[in-house]
Coordinates of C-alpha atoms and ligand atoms in Angstrom, one line a residue:
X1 CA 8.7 32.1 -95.5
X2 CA 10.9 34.5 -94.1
X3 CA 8.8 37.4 -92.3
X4 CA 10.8 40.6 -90.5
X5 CA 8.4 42.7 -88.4
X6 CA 10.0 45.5 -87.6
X7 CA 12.6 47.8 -89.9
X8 CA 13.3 51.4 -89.7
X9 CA 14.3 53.8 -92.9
X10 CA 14.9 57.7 -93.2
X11 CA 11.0 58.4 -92.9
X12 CA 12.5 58.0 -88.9
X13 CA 16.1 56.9 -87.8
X14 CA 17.3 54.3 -90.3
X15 CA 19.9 54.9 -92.7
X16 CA 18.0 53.2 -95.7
X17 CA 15.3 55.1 -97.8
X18 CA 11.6 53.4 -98.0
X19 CA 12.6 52.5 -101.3
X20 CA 16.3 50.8 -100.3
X21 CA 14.6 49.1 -97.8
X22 CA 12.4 46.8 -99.7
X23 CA 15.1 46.4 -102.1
X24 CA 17.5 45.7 -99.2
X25 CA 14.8 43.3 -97.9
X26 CA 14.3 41.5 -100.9
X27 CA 18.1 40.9 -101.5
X28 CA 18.1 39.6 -98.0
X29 CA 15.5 36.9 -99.1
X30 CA 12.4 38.2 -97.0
X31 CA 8.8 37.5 -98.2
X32 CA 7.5 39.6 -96.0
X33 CA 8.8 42.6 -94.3
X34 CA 7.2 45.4 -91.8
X35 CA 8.2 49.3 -91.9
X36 CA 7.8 50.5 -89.0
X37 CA 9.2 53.9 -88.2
X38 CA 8.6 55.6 -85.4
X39 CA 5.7 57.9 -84.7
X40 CA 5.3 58.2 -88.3
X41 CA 3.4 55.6 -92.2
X42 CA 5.6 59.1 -94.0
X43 CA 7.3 56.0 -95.7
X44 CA 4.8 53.8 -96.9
X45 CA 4.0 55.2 -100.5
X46 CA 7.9 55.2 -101.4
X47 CA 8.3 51.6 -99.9
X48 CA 4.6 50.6 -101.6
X49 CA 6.1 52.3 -105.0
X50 CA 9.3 50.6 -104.8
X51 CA 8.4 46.9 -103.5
X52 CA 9.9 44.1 -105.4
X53 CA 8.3 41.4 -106.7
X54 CA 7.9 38.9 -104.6
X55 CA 8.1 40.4 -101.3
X56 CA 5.3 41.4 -99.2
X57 CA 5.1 45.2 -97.2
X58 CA 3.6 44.7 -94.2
X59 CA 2.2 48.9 -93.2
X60 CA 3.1 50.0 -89.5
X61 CA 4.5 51.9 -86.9
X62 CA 6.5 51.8 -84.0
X63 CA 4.6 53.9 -81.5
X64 CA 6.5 55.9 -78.3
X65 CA 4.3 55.1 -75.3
X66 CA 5.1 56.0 -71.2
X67 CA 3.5 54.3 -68.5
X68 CA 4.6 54.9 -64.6
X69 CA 7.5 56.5 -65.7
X70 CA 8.8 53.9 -68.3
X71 CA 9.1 54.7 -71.9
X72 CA 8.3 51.9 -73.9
X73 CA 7.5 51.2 -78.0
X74 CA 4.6 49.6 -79.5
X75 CA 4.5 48.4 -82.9
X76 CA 1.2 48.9 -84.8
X77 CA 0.8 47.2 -87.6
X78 CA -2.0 47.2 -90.5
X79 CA -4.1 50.1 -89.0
X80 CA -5.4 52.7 -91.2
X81 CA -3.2 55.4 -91.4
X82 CA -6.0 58.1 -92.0
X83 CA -7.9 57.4 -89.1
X84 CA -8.3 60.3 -87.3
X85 CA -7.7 59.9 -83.5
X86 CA -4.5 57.8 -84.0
X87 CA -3.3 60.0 -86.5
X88 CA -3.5 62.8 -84.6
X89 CA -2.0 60.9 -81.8
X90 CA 1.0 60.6 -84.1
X91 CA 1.6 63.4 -84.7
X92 CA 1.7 64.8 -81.5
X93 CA 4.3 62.7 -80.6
X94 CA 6.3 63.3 -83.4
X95 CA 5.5 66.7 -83.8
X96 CA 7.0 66.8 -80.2
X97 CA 10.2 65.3 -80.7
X98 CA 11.6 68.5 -82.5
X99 CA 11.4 70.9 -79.7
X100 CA 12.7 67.6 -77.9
X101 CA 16.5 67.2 -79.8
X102 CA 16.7 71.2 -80.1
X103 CA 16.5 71.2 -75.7
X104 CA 19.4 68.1 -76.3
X105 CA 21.5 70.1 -78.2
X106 CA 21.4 72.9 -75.7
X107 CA 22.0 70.6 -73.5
X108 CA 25.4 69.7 -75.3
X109 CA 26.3 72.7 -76.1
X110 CA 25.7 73.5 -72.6
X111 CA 28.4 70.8 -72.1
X112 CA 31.0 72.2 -74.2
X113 CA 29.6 70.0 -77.2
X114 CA 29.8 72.0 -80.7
X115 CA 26.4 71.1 -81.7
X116 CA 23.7 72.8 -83.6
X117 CA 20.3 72.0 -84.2
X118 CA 21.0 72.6 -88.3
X119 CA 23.7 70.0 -87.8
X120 CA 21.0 67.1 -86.5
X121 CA 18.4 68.9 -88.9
X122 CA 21.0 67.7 -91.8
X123 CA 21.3 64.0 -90.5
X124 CA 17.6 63.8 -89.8
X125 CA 16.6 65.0 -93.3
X126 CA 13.1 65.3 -92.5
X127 CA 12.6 62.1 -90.9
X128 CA 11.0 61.3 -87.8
X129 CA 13.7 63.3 -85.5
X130 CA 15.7 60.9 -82.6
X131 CA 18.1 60.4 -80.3
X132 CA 19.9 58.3 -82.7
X133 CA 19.8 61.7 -85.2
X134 CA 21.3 63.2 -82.4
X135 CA 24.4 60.7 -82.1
X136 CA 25.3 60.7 -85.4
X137 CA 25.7 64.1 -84.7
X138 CA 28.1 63.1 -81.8
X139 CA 30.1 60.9 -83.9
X140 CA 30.4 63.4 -86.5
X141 CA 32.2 65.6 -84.1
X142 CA 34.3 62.7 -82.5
X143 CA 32.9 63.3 -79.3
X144 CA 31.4 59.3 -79.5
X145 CA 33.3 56.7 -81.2
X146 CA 29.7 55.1 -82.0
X147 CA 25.9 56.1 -82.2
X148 CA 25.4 53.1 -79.5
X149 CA 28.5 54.7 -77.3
X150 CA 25.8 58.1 -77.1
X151 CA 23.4 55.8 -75.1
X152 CA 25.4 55.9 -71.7
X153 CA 24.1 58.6 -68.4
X154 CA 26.9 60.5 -69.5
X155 CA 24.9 61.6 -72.8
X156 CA 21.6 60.6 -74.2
X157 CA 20.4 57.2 -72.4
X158 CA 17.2 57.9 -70.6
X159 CA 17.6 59.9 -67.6
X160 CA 21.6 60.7 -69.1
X161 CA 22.8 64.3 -68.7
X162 CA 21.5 65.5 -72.0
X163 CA 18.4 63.3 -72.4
X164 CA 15.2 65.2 -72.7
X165 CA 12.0 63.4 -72.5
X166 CA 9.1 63.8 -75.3
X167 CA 5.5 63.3 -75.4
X168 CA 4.5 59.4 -75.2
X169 CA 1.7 57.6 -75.5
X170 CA -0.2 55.8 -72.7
X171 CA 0.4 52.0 -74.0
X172 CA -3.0 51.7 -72.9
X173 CA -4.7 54.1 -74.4
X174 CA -2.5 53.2 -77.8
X175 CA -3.8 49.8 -77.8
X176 CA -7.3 51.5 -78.0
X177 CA -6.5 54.0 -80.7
X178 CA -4.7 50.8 -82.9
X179 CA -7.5 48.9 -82.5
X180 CA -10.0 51.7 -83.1
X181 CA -7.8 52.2 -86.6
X182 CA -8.0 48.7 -87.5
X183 CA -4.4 47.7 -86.4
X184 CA -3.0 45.0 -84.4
X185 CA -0.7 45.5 -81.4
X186 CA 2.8 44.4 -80.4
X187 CA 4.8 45.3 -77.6
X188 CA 8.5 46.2 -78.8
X189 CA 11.5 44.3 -77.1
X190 CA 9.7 44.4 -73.8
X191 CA 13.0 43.1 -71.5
X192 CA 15.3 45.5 -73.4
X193 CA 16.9 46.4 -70.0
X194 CA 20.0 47.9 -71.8
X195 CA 17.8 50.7 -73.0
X196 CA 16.5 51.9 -69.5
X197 CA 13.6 50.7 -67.6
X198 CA 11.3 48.2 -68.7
X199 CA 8.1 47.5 -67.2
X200 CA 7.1 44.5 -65.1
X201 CA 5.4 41.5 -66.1
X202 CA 2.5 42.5 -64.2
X203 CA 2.2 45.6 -66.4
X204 CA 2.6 43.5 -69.9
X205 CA -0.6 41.1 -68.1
X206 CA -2.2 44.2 -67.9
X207 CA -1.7 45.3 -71.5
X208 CA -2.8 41.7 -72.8
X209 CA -6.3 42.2 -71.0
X210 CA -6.4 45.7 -72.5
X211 CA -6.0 43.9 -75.9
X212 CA -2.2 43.9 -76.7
X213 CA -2.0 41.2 -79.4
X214 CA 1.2 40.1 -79.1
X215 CA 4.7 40.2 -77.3
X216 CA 8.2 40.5 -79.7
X217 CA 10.7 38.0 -77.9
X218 CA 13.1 37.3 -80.6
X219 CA 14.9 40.5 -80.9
X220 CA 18.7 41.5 -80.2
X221 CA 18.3 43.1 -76.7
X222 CA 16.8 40.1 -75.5
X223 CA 19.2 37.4 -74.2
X224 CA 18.3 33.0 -74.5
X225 CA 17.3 33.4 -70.8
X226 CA 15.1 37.0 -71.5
X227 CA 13.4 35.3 -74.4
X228 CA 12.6 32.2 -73.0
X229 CA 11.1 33.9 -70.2
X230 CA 8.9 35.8 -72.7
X231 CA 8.1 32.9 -74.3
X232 CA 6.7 31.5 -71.3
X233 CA 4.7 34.8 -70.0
X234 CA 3.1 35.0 -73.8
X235 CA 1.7 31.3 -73.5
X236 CA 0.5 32.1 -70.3
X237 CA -1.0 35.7 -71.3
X238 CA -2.4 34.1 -74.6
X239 CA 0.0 36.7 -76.7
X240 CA 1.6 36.0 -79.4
X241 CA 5.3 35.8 -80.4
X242 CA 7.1 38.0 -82.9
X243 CA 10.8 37.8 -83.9
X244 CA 12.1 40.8 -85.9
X245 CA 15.3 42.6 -86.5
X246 CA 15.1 46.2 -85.8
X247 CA 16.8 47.3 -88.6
X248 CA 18.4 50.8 -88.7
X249 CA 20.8 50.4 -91.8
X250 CA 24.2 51.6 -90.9
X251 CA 22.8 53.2 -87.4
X252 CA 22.9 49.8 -86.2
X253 CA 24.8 46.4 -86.6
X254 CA 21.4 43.8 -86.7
X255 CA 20.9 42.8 -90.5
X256 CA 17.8 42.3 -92.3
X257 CA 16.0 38.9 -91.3
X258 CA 18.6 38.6 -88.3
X259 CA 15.2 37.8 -86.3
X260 CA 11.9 36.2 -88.1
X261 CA 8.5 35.7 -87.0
X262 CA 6.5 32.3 -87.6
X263 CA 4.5 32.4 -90.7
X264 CA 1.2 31.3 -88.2
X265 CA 1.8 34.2 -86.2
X266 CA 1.9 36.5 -89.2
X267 CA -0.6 34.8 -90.6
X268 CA -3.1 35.6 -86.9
X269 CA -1.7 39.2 -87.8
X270 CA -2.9 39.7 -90.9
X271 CA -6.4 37.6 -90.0
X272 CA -6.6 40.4 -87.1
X273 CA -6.5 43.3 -89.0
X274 CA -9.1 45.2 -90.4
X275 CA -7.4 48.7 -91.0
X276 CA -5.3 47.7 -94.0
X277 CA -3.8 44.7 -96.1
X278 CA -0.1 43.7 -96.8
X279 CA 0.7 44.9 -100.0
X280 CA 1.9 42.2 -102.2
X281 CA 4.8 43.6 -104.6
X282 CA 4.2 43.9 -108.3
X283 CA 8.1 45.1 -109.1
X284 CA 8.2 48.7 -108.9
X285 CA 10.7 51.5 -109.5
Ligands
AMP1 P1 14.0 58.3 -79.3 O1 12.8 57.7 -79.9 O2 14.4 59.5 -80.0 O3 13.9 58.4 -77.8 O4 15.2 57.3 -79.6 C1 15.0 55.9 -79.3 C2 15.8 55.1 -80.3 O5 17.2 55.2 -79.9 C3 15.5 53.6 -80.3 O6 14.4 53.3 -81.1 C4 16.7 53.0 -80.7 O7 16.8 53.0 -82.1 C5 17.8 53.9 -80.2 N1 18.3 53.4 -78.9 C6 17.8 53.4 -77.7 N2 18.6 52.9 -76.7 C7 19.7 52.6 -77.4 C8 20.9 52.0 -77.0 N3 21.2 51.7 -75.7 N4 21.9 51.8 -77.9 C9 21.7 52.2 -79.2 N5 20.5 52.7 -79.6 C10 19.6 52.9 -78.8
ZN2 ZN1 14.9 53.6 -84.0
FE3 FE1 12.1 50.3 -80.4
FE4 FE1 12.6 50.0 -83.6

């Protein structure tokens, strides 16, 4: 069984539709795969209509959270997507990130950049609005030669001349709403240091008592020696272990099923939640 946790499609900033994604998936030779945009299930009834036979849609997000300064990601998976409190909590967030990219745009274009909010309307298309929305813009212009080269101080990386920050979540209090929605937790690339800040392990022992189910170790921002520290805090902490790709279509290089996750760890996932079931495919559109 190959399971990928954690995928990204135009309902936020991948490059693949809900629908190309499952295909995408399936060609890849996934059983199971997870959509997970941020802040947002817009996805889900595209993906759900369009899921191949033979592969599995796991429902989730991946949830913008902030604590002591540090911005963080935690994916929800299998929660109900009507459930009020966390719904609204979404939306907040991502109802936030539009005023968000229009103050980075100023920001460019207070640089010199010849941005407009119309042109990172276009590239978003509706979707989840990002950062990474924003550096396609940049490489559109030529100002970056890639959406990765837009995550330096000199543009958008956290804290970078143009970053603004947006609404997040207290990780805490997103456990609670996940849980409260049916949903099981787990913390995105946790040691990601390349992004900005990451929290300490003191915090992630924190989150585990608050109920965080789960830690994802194998992921490309994690190095042999990152994971393997991971590995060793989650066995401690009781957590469990995800491996998933992050995929962002063309935004980013990771492939489908670069990273899997144990089919007894999925398995704990699915026994967890309560908020919704993986959809089995039936051979859609
Ligand atoms: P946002 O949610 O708008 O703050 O954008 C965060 C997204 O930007 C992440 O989910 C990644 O997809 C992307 N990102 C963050 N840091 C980097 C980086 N150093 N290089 C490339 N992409 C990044
Ligand atoms: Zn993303
Ligand atoms: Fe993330
Ligand atoms: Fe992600």
């Amino acid at each position: 069984m190959r399971i990928d946790l954690h995928c990204h499609s135009t309902a936020s900033d991948g490059t693949d539709t809900p629908a190309e994604l499952v295909r995408n998936a399936a060609a890849a030779g996934l059983d199971v795969v997870a959509l997970t945009d941020h802040d947002t299930t817009r996805g889900y009834a595209e993906a759900t209509a369009a899921l191949p036979e033979g592969l599995t849609l796991v429902t989730g997000a991946e949830l913008s959270c902030r604590v002591d300064g540090v911005s963080l990601h935690m994916l929800a998976y299998l929660f109900d997507p009507e459930e009020p409190a966390l719904l609204a909590e979404r939306e907040l967030v991502r109802d936030d990130r539009v005023p968000r990219a229009r103050g980075m745009v100023e920001r460019l274009q207070g640089m010199g950049v010849p941005i407009t909010w119309e042109q990172v309307a276009r590239i978003a298309a509706g979707g989840s609005v990002g950062r990474p929305h924003v550096a396609t813009a940049l490489v559109e212009l030529g100002v970056v030669p890639t959406v990765n080269d837009a995550f330096t101080q000199n543009w958008l990386a956290d804290g970078g001349r143009a970053h603004v920050e947006k609404h997040e979540t207290d990780p805490f209090e997103a456990i609670r709403l996940v849980k409260g929605a049916g949903g099981v937790t787990v913390f995105a690339h946790p040691a990601a240091g390349k992004r900005g800040r990451t929290v300490p392990e003191s915090t992630i022992a924190e989150l585990a008592a608050a109920g965080l189910d789960g830690i994802e170790v194998d992921h490309m921002d994690h190095d042999d020696e990152t994971r393997a520290r991971l590995r060793g805090l989650a066995a401690d902490l009781g957590l469990l272990v995800t491996g998933s790709s992050d995929y962002h279509g063309s935004r980013k290089t990771c492939v489908l099923g670069e990273y899997t996750t144990d089919p007894e760890v999925y398995g704990e996932i699915t026994r967890r939640a309560t908020g919704a079931f993986p959809v089995p495919g039936t051979g859609g559109a």
